[in-house]
């Protein structure tokens, strides 16, 4: 798998932080600096064979392999470059090692090296993102794909094929398949040209070399077509009107160009006024209204290796002044390959935001006036442990294309077709019950969709049921409440099958203590030698009724006790009459008679055994009503 598209089409290339050690590395370093990574690997490897390798050589080999997309080899040499206390590790090297480990599926070591990176560079936005959720990778890998992903098959070759733009049922993409071109020294493949293929729904025709003046003997890559189909924006090597320009270091940058469609061919190639010999500008994307051009550039003043920019396209085709995108879009890493969907959502690839592998696709909702929501990872399917980039989405059909060097492809970079997943809806049934398992009539249920940040609420049925339909793979926070009950909250996850969830509400018992064996009320008083229920006693018994309503299966034994004054038979009869009165009152309030019995205990079970020496307070404590729980 070859990761060269990034370095060809936007020559963003940060050294490992090391400096050439001696004359032994001079030849290899020269090849590395000229982006001849395949040849540089050969020369650095010779130094190993001669016993002249050190940590600098290992770091250069790791960097070369990483650029060419061989993360397995990169990890091997990063490990050697970082081994031992003598290794002088830059934050950049730590981060690149972590990225290579992640691409190889080594989540534990990725986390270790990211933690080292955050300690070495705590003010880096990538450090802040990682520390905010250091376990994000396992959570991200657990998400369900948003699209079906299928290799475009015959459209791809054993060479690099990537970059998708669609206009008038035509797919535009870049490919290195043109073996009539000379090979470049980065990875020994032919220079890239722009190709087209007819598009009929999801069916692709045979690829054809783009006719006109756009393709040259050097690289042409990413394309964007104006909404009216008459103007092309594309990037190529800094080669214009027969001149191949280079910067002061001898590097040929990438510039952005336009072309007009005349007679079915793309002609009249013009260089964008904000190009430069000293930095790269490429990966064009045009807004749906054609008024704004987006691109990636490593121009001075940026935040990282490359940043995303926007520039106004005037009615006469001229341009305004480029402005960097705001709101946490750009990082100290690499942001490339922007795409603007019909609703204004920005899609782009980045290795600076927290992803699954090398480059991941992220999306950010437009808030207007160069303001964007916090970027969100596009998730598995679109993204993989490899590099995923140059996305195109048709929101009307929910289909599109993605380029990737993921495992299982036909060549280095391949084009993949994004398909619409079959609708996935499941039924969710919530039942709000009391501790006895019985439904609570008209309980209020609030459903917060934490995946989509939406909310709904309504009352449950008389049996406590609340039904709704959910999209697959959603998470919710459910809050249920009802009069007389404590509010309860539960988190639920909806996969691809129905959910039947019970939420139990505990009763609110005002001034009533319910133990395992007893419902404890305030003292219930009777008039002397009487058993009728006084208003104060009724208020306490109402609390008992409330408890028994909250616990529909609870069975109570109402016991009445007296003090020792009076005869034993008198006290027994009086306590039974009082117990019967309490039972009858509770039954009169709607409690089934089978749920409460009455027992007069008289003076047989005093709370305080004090005999004839009891104080008045002790006599009062012995004159009591007890409501024992027979069955809860």
PDB file of C-alpha atoms in Angstrom, residues 113-303:
ATOM      1  CA  UNK A 113       3.041   6.573  22.825  1.00  0.00           C
ATOM      2  CA  UNK A 114       0.208   9.074  22.631  1.00  0.00           C
ATOM      3  CA  UNK A 115       0.517   9.541  26.378  1.00  0.00           C
ATOM      4  CA  UNK A 116       4.232  10.196  25.921  1.00  0.00           C
ATOM      5  CA  UNK A 117       3.399  12.656  23.161  1.00  0.00           C
ATOM      6  CA  UNK A 118       0.924  14.533  25.364  1.00  0.00           C
ATOM      7  CA  UNK A 119       3.557  14.826  28.094  1.00  0.00           C
ATOM      8  CA  UNK A 120       6.142  16.103  25.631  1.00  0.00           C
ATOM      9  CA  UNK A 121       3.752  18.541  23.919  1.00  0.00           C
ATOM     10  CA  UNK A 122       0.862  19.282  26.307  1.00  0.00           C
ATOM     11  CA  UNK A 123      -0.300  22.428  24.496  1.00  0.00           C
ATOM     12  CA  UNK A 124      -0.813  20.634  21.192  1.00  0.00           C
ATOM     13  CA  UNK A 125      -4.486  20.380  20.170  1.00  0.00           C
ATOM     14  CA  UNK A 126      -3.923  16.688  19.433  1.00  0.00           C
ATOM     15  CA  UNK A 127      -2.835  16.196  23.036  1.00  0.00           C
ATOM     16  CA  UNK A 128      -5.975  17.908  24.280  1.00  0.00           C
ATOM     17  CA  UNK A 129      -8.188  15.761  22.054  1.00  0.00           C
ATOM     18  CA  UNK A 130      -6.523  12.545  23.188  1.00  0.00           C
ATOM     19  CA  UNK A 131      -6.628  13.427  26.880  1.00  0.00           C
ATOM     20  CA  UNK A 132     -10.288  14.318  26.588  1.00  0.00           C
ATOM     21  CA  UNK A 133     -11.027  10.676  25.807  1.00  0.00           C
ATOM     22  CA  UNK A 134      -7.979   8.417  25.768  1.00  0.00           C
ATOM     23  CA  UNK A 135     -10.238   5.383  25.191  1.00  0.00           C
ATOM     24  CA  UNK A 136     -11.872   6.854  22.107  1.00  0.00           C
ATOM     25  CA  UNK A 137     -10.369   4.242  19.758  1.00  0.00           C
ATOM     26  CA  UNK A 138     -12.223   1.249  21.229  1.00  0.00           C
ATOM     27  CA  UNK A 139     -15.446   3.259  21.251  1.00  0.00           C
ATOM     28  CA  UNK A 140     -14.950   4.309  17.650  1.00  0.00           C
ATOM     29  CA  UNK A 141     -14.182   0.788  16.487  1.00  0.00           C
ATOM     30  CA  UNK A 142     -17.395  -0.389  18.171  1.00  0.00           C
ATOM     31  CA  UNK A 143     -19.632   1.843  16.075  1.00  0.00           C
ATOM     32  CA  UNK A 144     -21.712   0.441  13.248  1.00  0.00           C
ATOM     33  CA  UNK A 145     -20.807   1.567   9.695  1.00  0.00           C
ATOM     34  CA  UNK A 146     -22.930   4.321   8.182  1.00  0.00           C
ATOM     35  CA  UNK A 147     -22.480   3.040   4.597  1.00  0.00           C
ATOM     36  CA  UNK A 148     -21.809  -0.124   2.699  1.00  0.00           C
ATOM     37  CA  UNK A 149     -18.308  -0.001   1.201  1.00  0.00           C
ATOM     38  CA  UNK A 150     -17.404  -1.887  -1.985  1.00  0.00           C
ATOM     39  CA  UNK A 151     -14.249  -1.788  -4.085  1.00  0.00           C
ATOM     40  CA  UNK A 152     -14.966  -0.178  -7.453  1.00  0.00           C
ATOM     41  CA  UNK A 153     -13.573  -3.295  -9.122  1.00  0.00           C
ATOM     42  CA  UNK A 154     -12.548  -2.876 -12.742  1.00  0.00           C
ATOM     43  CA  UNK A 155     -12.168   0.864 -12.291  1.00  0.00           C
ATOM     44  CA  UNK A 156      -9.132   0.233 -10.082  1.00  0.00           C
ATOM     45  CA  UNK A 157      -5.714  -1.017 -11.185  1.00  0.00           C
ATOM     46  CA  UNK A 158      -2.556  -2.242  -9.511  1.00  0.00           C
ATOM     47  CA  UNK A 159      -1.424   1.387  -9.623  1.00  0.00           C
ATOM     48  CA  UNK A 160      -2.711   4.292  -7.554  1.00  0.00           C
ATOM     49  CA  UNK A 161      -6.337   5.257  -8.267  1.00  0.00           C
ATOM     50  CA  UNK A 162      -7.989   7.866  -6.095  1.00  0.00           C
ATOM     51  CA  UNK A 163      -9.883  11.127  -5.830  1.00  0.00           C
ATOM     52  CA  UNK A 164     -13.533  11.334  -6.798  1.00  0.00           C
ATOM     53  CA  UNK A 165     -15.507  14.212  -8.283  1.00  0.00           C
ATOM     54  CA  UNK A 166     -18.858  13.769 -10.018  1.00  0.00           C
ATOM     55  CA  UNK A 167     -20.389  16.060 -12.626  1.00  0.00           C
ATOM     56  CA  UNK A 168     -23.040  15.350 -15.265  1.00  0.00           C
ATOM     57  CA  UNK A 169     -22.972  11.581 -14.636  1.00  0.00           C
ATOM     58  CA  UNK A 170     -19.193  11.516 -15.011  1.00  0.00           C
ATOM     59  CA  UNK A 171     -16.677  10.441 -12.389  1.00  0.00           C
ATOM     60  CA  UNK A 172     -13.323  12.262 -12.432  1.00  0.00           C
ATOM     61  CA  UNK A 173     -10.366  10.645 -10.678  1.00  0.00           C
ATOM     62  CA  UNK A 174      -6.565  10.420 -10.734  1.00  0.00           C
ATOM     63  CA  UNK A 175      -4.610   7.327 -11.707  1.00  0.00           C
ATOM     64  CA  UNK A 176      -1.012   6.261 -12.245  1.00  0.00           C
ATOM     65  CA  UNK A 177      -2.045   3.597 -14.788  1.00  0.00           C
ATOM     66  CA  UNK A 178      -0.674   5.512 -17.783  1.00  0.00           C
ATOM     67  CA  UNK A 179       2.501   3.490 -18.382  1.00  0.00           C
ATOM     68  CA  UNK A 180       3.348   5.778 -21.296  1.00  0.00           C
ATOM     69  CA  UNK A 181       4.342   8.346 -18.692  1.00  0.00           C
ATOM     70  CA  UNK A 182       7.799   8.258 -17.210  1.00  0.00           C
ATOM     71  CA  UNK A 183       8.093   6.997 -13.658  1.00  0.00           C
ATOM     72  CA  UNK A 184       8.698   9.299 -10.724  1.00  0.00           C
ATOM     73  CA  UNK A 185      11.290   8.411  -8.123  1.00  0.00           C
ATOM     74  CA  UNK A 186       9.063   8.556  -5.087  1.00  0.00           C
ATOM     75  CA  UNK A 187       7.668   5.050  -5.543  1.00  0.00           C
ATOM     76  CA  UNK A 188       8.680   4.104  -9.083  1.00  0.00           C
ATOM     77  CA  UNK A 189       5.142   4.441 -10.510  1.00  0.00           C
ATOM     78  CA  UNK A 190       4.109   6.491 -13.550  1.00  0.00           C
ATOM     79  CA  UNK A 191       3.118  10.105 -13.050  1.00  0.00           C
ATOM     80  CA  UNK A 192      -0.578  10.646 -12.342  1.00  0.00           C
ATOM     81  CA  UNK A 193      -3.158  11.691 -14.926  1.00  0.00           C
ATOM     82  CA  UNK A 194      -6.825  12.575 -14.664  1.00  0.00           C
ATOM     83  CA  UNK A 195      -9.310  10.006 -15.960  1.00  0.00           C
ATOM     84  CA  UNK A 196     -13.077   9.890 -16.349  1.00  0.00           C
ATOM     85  CA  UNK A 197     -15.696   7.150 -16.245  1.00  0.00           C
ATOM     86  CA  UNK A 198     -19.403   7.358 -17.010  1.00  0.00           C
ATOM     87  CA  UNK A 199     -21.658   6.934 -14.005  1.00  0.00           C
ATOM     88  CA  UNK A 200     -25.088   5.308 -14.277  1.00  0.00           C
ATOM     89  CA  UNK A 201     -26.472   5.045 -10.778  1.00  0.00           C
ATOM     90  CA  UNK A 202     -23.817   2.967  -9.029  1.00  0.00           C
ATOM     91  CA  UNK A 203     -22.545   1.418 -12.275  1.00  0.00           C
ATOM     92  CA  UNK A 204     -19.259   2.734 -13.611  1.00  0.00           C
ATOM     93  CA  UNK A 205     -18.148   2.660 -17.226  1.00  0.00           C
ATOM     94  CA  UNK A 206     -14.655   2.096 -18.573  1.00  0.00           C
ATOM     95  CA  UNK A 207     -12.006   4.609 -17.528  1.00  0.00           C
ATOM     96  CA  UNK A 208     -10.775   7.026 -20.216  1.00  0.00           C
ATOM     97  CA  UNK A 209      -7.885   9.473 -20.174  1.00  0.00           C
ATOM     98  CA  UNK A 210      -9.199  13.034 -19.910  1.00  0.00           C
ATOM     99  CA  UNK A 211      -8.834  14.853 -23.235  1.00  0.00           C
ATOM    100  CA  UNK A 212      -7.776  18.462 -23.569  1.00  0.00           C
ATOM    101  CA  UNK A 213      -4.975  20.501 -22.031  1.00  0.00           C
ATOM    102  CA  UNK A 214      -5.175  19.414 -18.401  1.00  0.00           C
ATOM    103  CA  UNK A 215      -2.954  16.318 -18.358  1.00  0.00           C
ATOM    104  CA  UNK A 216       0.808  16.831 -18.752  1.00  0.00           C
ATOM    105  CA  UNK A 217       3.923  14.722 -18.329  1.00  0.00           C
ATOM    106  CA  UNK A 218       3.847  15.542 -14.601  1.00  0.00           C
ATOM    107  CA  UNK A 219       1.310  14.856 -11.848  1.00  0.00           C
ATOM    108  CA  UNK A 220      -2.334  15.925 -12.133  1.00  0.00           C
ATOM    109  CA  UNK A 221      -4.547  14.909  -9.255  1.00  0.00           C
ATOM    110  CA  UNK A 222      -7.631  16.071  -7.403  1.00  0.00           C
ATOM    111  CA  UNK A 223     -10.478  17.611  -9.413  1.00  0.00           C
ATOM    112  CA  UNK A 224     -13.507  19.751  -8.569  1.00  0.00           C
ATOM    113  CA  UNK A 225     -16.130  20.781 -11.141  1.00  0.00           C
ATOM    114  CA  UNK A 226     -18.271  23.927 -10.887  1.00  0.00           C
ATOM    115  CA  UNK A 227     -22.024  23.346 -10.457  1.00  0.00           C
ATOM    116  CA  UNK A 228     -22.708  24.409 -14.055  1.00  0.00           C
ATOM    117  CA  UNK A 229     -20.128  21.886 -15.299  1.00  0.00           C
ATOM    118  CA  UNK A 230     -18.165  24.509 -17.228  1.00  0.00           C
ATOM    119  CA  UNK A 231     -15.145  25.077 -14.999  1.00  0.00           C
ATOM    120  CA  UNK A 232     -12.637  22.630 -13.591  1.00  0.00           C
ATOM    121  CA  UNK A 233     -10.392  23.208 -10.593  1.00  0.00           C
ATOM    122  CA  UNK A 234      -7.490  20.793 -10.339  1.00  0.00           C
ATOM    123  CA  UNK A 235      -4.028  20.467  -8.861  1.00  0.00           C
ATOM    124  CA  UNK A 236      -0.786  19.502 -10.562  1.00  0.00           C
ATOM    125  CA  UNK A 237       2.932  19.944 -10.154  1.00  0.00           C
ATOM    126  CA  UNK A 238       4.098  23.542 -10.429  1.00  0.00           C
ATOM    127  CA  UNK A 239       4.334  23.164 -14.192  1.00  0.00           C
ATOM    128  CA  UNK A 240       2.804  25.974 -16.202  1.00  0.00           C
ATOM    129  CA  UNK A 241       3.348  27.055 -19.779  1.00  0.00           C
ATOM    130  CA  UNK A 242       6.266  24.667 -20.164  1.00  0.00           C
ATOM    131  CA  UNK A 243       8.118  25.740 -17.013  1.00  0.00           C
ATOM    132  CA  UNK A 244       8.673  23.395 -14.056  1.00  0.00           C
ATOM    133  CA  UNK A 245       9.389  25.646 -11.084  1.00  0.00           C
ATOM    134  CA  UNK A 246      10.991  24.651  -7.795  1.00  0.00           C
ATOM    135  CA  UNK A 247      11.403  26.282  -4.415  1.00  0.00           C
ATOM    136  CA  UNK A 248      14.713  27.314  -2.853  1.00  0.00           C
ATOM    137  CA  UNK A 249      15.279  23.770  -1.611  1.00  0.00           C
ATOM    138  CA  UNK A 250      14.774  22.369  -5.090  1.00  0.00           C
ATOM    139  CA  UNK A 251      11.312  20.923  -4.382  1.00  0.00           C
ATOM    140  CA  UNK A 252       8.626  21.195  -7.036  1.00  0.00           C
ATOM    141  CA  UNK A 253       5.454  22.228  -5.230  1.00  0.00           C
ATOM    142  CA  UNK A 254       1.840  21.512  -6.140  1.00  0.00           C
ATOM    143  CA  UNK A 255      -0.294  24.360  -7.467  1.00  0.00           C
ATOM    144  CA  UNK A 256      -3.956  24.848  -8.194  1.00  0.00           C
ATOM    145  CA  UNK A 257      -5.249  25.504 -11.716  1.00  0.00           C
ATOM    146  CA  UNK A 258      -8.501  26.109 -13.569  1.00  0.00           C
ATOM    147  CA  UNK A 259      -9.685  24.974 -16.993  1.00  0.00           C
ATOM    148  CA  UNK A 260     -12.746  25.756 -19.100  1.00  0.00           C
ATOM    149  CA  UNK A 261     -14.883  23.263 -20.977  1.00  0.00           C
ATOM    150  CA  UNK A 262     -15.051  24.184 -24.662  1.00  0.00           C
ATOM    151  CA  UNK A 263     -16.439  21.837 -27.293  1.00  0.00           C
ATOM    152  CA  UNK A 264     -16.397  18.938 -24.854  1.00  0.00           C
ATOM    153  CA  UNK A 265     -12.711  19.352 -23.951  1.00  0.00           C
ATOM    154  CA  UNK A 266     -10.996  21.005 -21.023  1.00  0.00           C
ATOM    155  CA  UNK A 267      -8.791  23.839 -22.249  1.00  0.00           C
ATOM    156  CA  UNK A 268      -7.533  27.324 -21.311  1.00  0.00           C
ATOM    157  CA  UNK A 269      -5.571  26.241 -18.240  1.00  0.00           C
ATOM    158  CA  UNK A 270      -4.887  29.112 -15.815  1.00  0.00           C
ATOM    159  CA  UNK A 271      -2.823  29.231 -12.640  1.00  0.00           C
ATOM    160  CA  UNK A 272      -4.616  30.413  -9.471  1.00  0.00           C
ATOM    161  CA  UNK A 273      -3.298  33.808  -8.261  1.00  0.00           C
ATOM    162  CA  UNK A 274      -2.602  32.497  -4.748  1.00  0.00           C
ATOM    163  CA  UNK A 275      -0.156  29.799  -5.925  1.00  0.00           C
ATOM    164  CA  UNK A 276       3.520  29.963  -5.003  1.00  0.00           C
ATOM    165  CA  UNK A 277       6.808  28.267  -5.826  1.00  0.00           C
ATOM    166  CA  UNK A 278       7.525  28.103  -2.073  1.00  0.00           C
ATOM    167  CA  UNK A 279       4.499  26.178  -0.800  1.00  0.00           C
ATOM    168  CA  UNK A 280       1.823  23.839  -2.110  1.00  0.00           C
ATOM    169  CA  UNK A 281      -1.851  24.507  -2.843  1.00  0.00           C
ATOM    170  CA  UNK A 282      -4.136  21.666  -3.893  1.00  0.00           C
ATOM    171  CA  UNK A 283      -7.051  19.317  -3.254  1.00  0.00           C
ATOM    172  CA  UNK A 284      -9.760  21.695  -4.552  1.00  0.00           C
ATOM    173  CA  UNK A 285     -13.433  21.429  -3.578  1.00  0.00           C
ATOM    174  CA  UNK A 286     -16.216  23.743  -4.716  1.00  0.00           C
ATOM    175  CA  UNK A 287     -19.296  24.722  -2.700  1.00  0.00           C
ATOM    176  CA  UNK A 288     -22.706  23.600  -4.044  1.00  0.00           C
ATOM    177  CA  UNK A 289     -23.498  27.181  -5.126  1.00  0.00           C
ATOM    178  CA  UNK A 290     -20.102  27.578  -6.827  1.00  0.00           C
ATOM    179  CA  UNK A 291     -19.249  30.710  -4.856  1.00  0.00           C
ATOM    180  CA  UNK A 292     -16.535  29.307  -2.576  1.00  0.00           C
ATOM    181  CA  UNK A 293     -13.478  27.217  -3.333  1.00  0.00           C
ATOM    182  CA  UNK A 294     -11.904  25.102  -0.602  1.00  0.00           C
ATOM    183  CA  UNK A 295      -8.383  23.721  -0.724  1.00  0.00           C
ATOM    184  CA  UNK A 296      -5.473  22.431   1.326  1.00  0.00           C
ATOM    185  CA  UNK A 297      -2.145  24.199   1.669  1.00  0.00           C
ATOM    186  CA  UNK A 298       1.057  24.229   3.690  1.00  0.00           C
ATOM    187  CA  UNK A 299       1.483  27.955   3.168  1.00  0.00           C
ATOM    188  CA  UNK A 300       3.139  30.052   5.921  1.00  0.00           C
ATOM    189  CA  UNK A 301       0.946  31.056   8.839  1.00  0.00           C
ATOM    190  CA  UNK A 302      -0.871  27.743   9.025  1.00  0.00           C
ATOM    191  CA  UNK A 303      -1.438  25.732  12.141  1.00  0.00           C
TER     192      UNK A 303
END
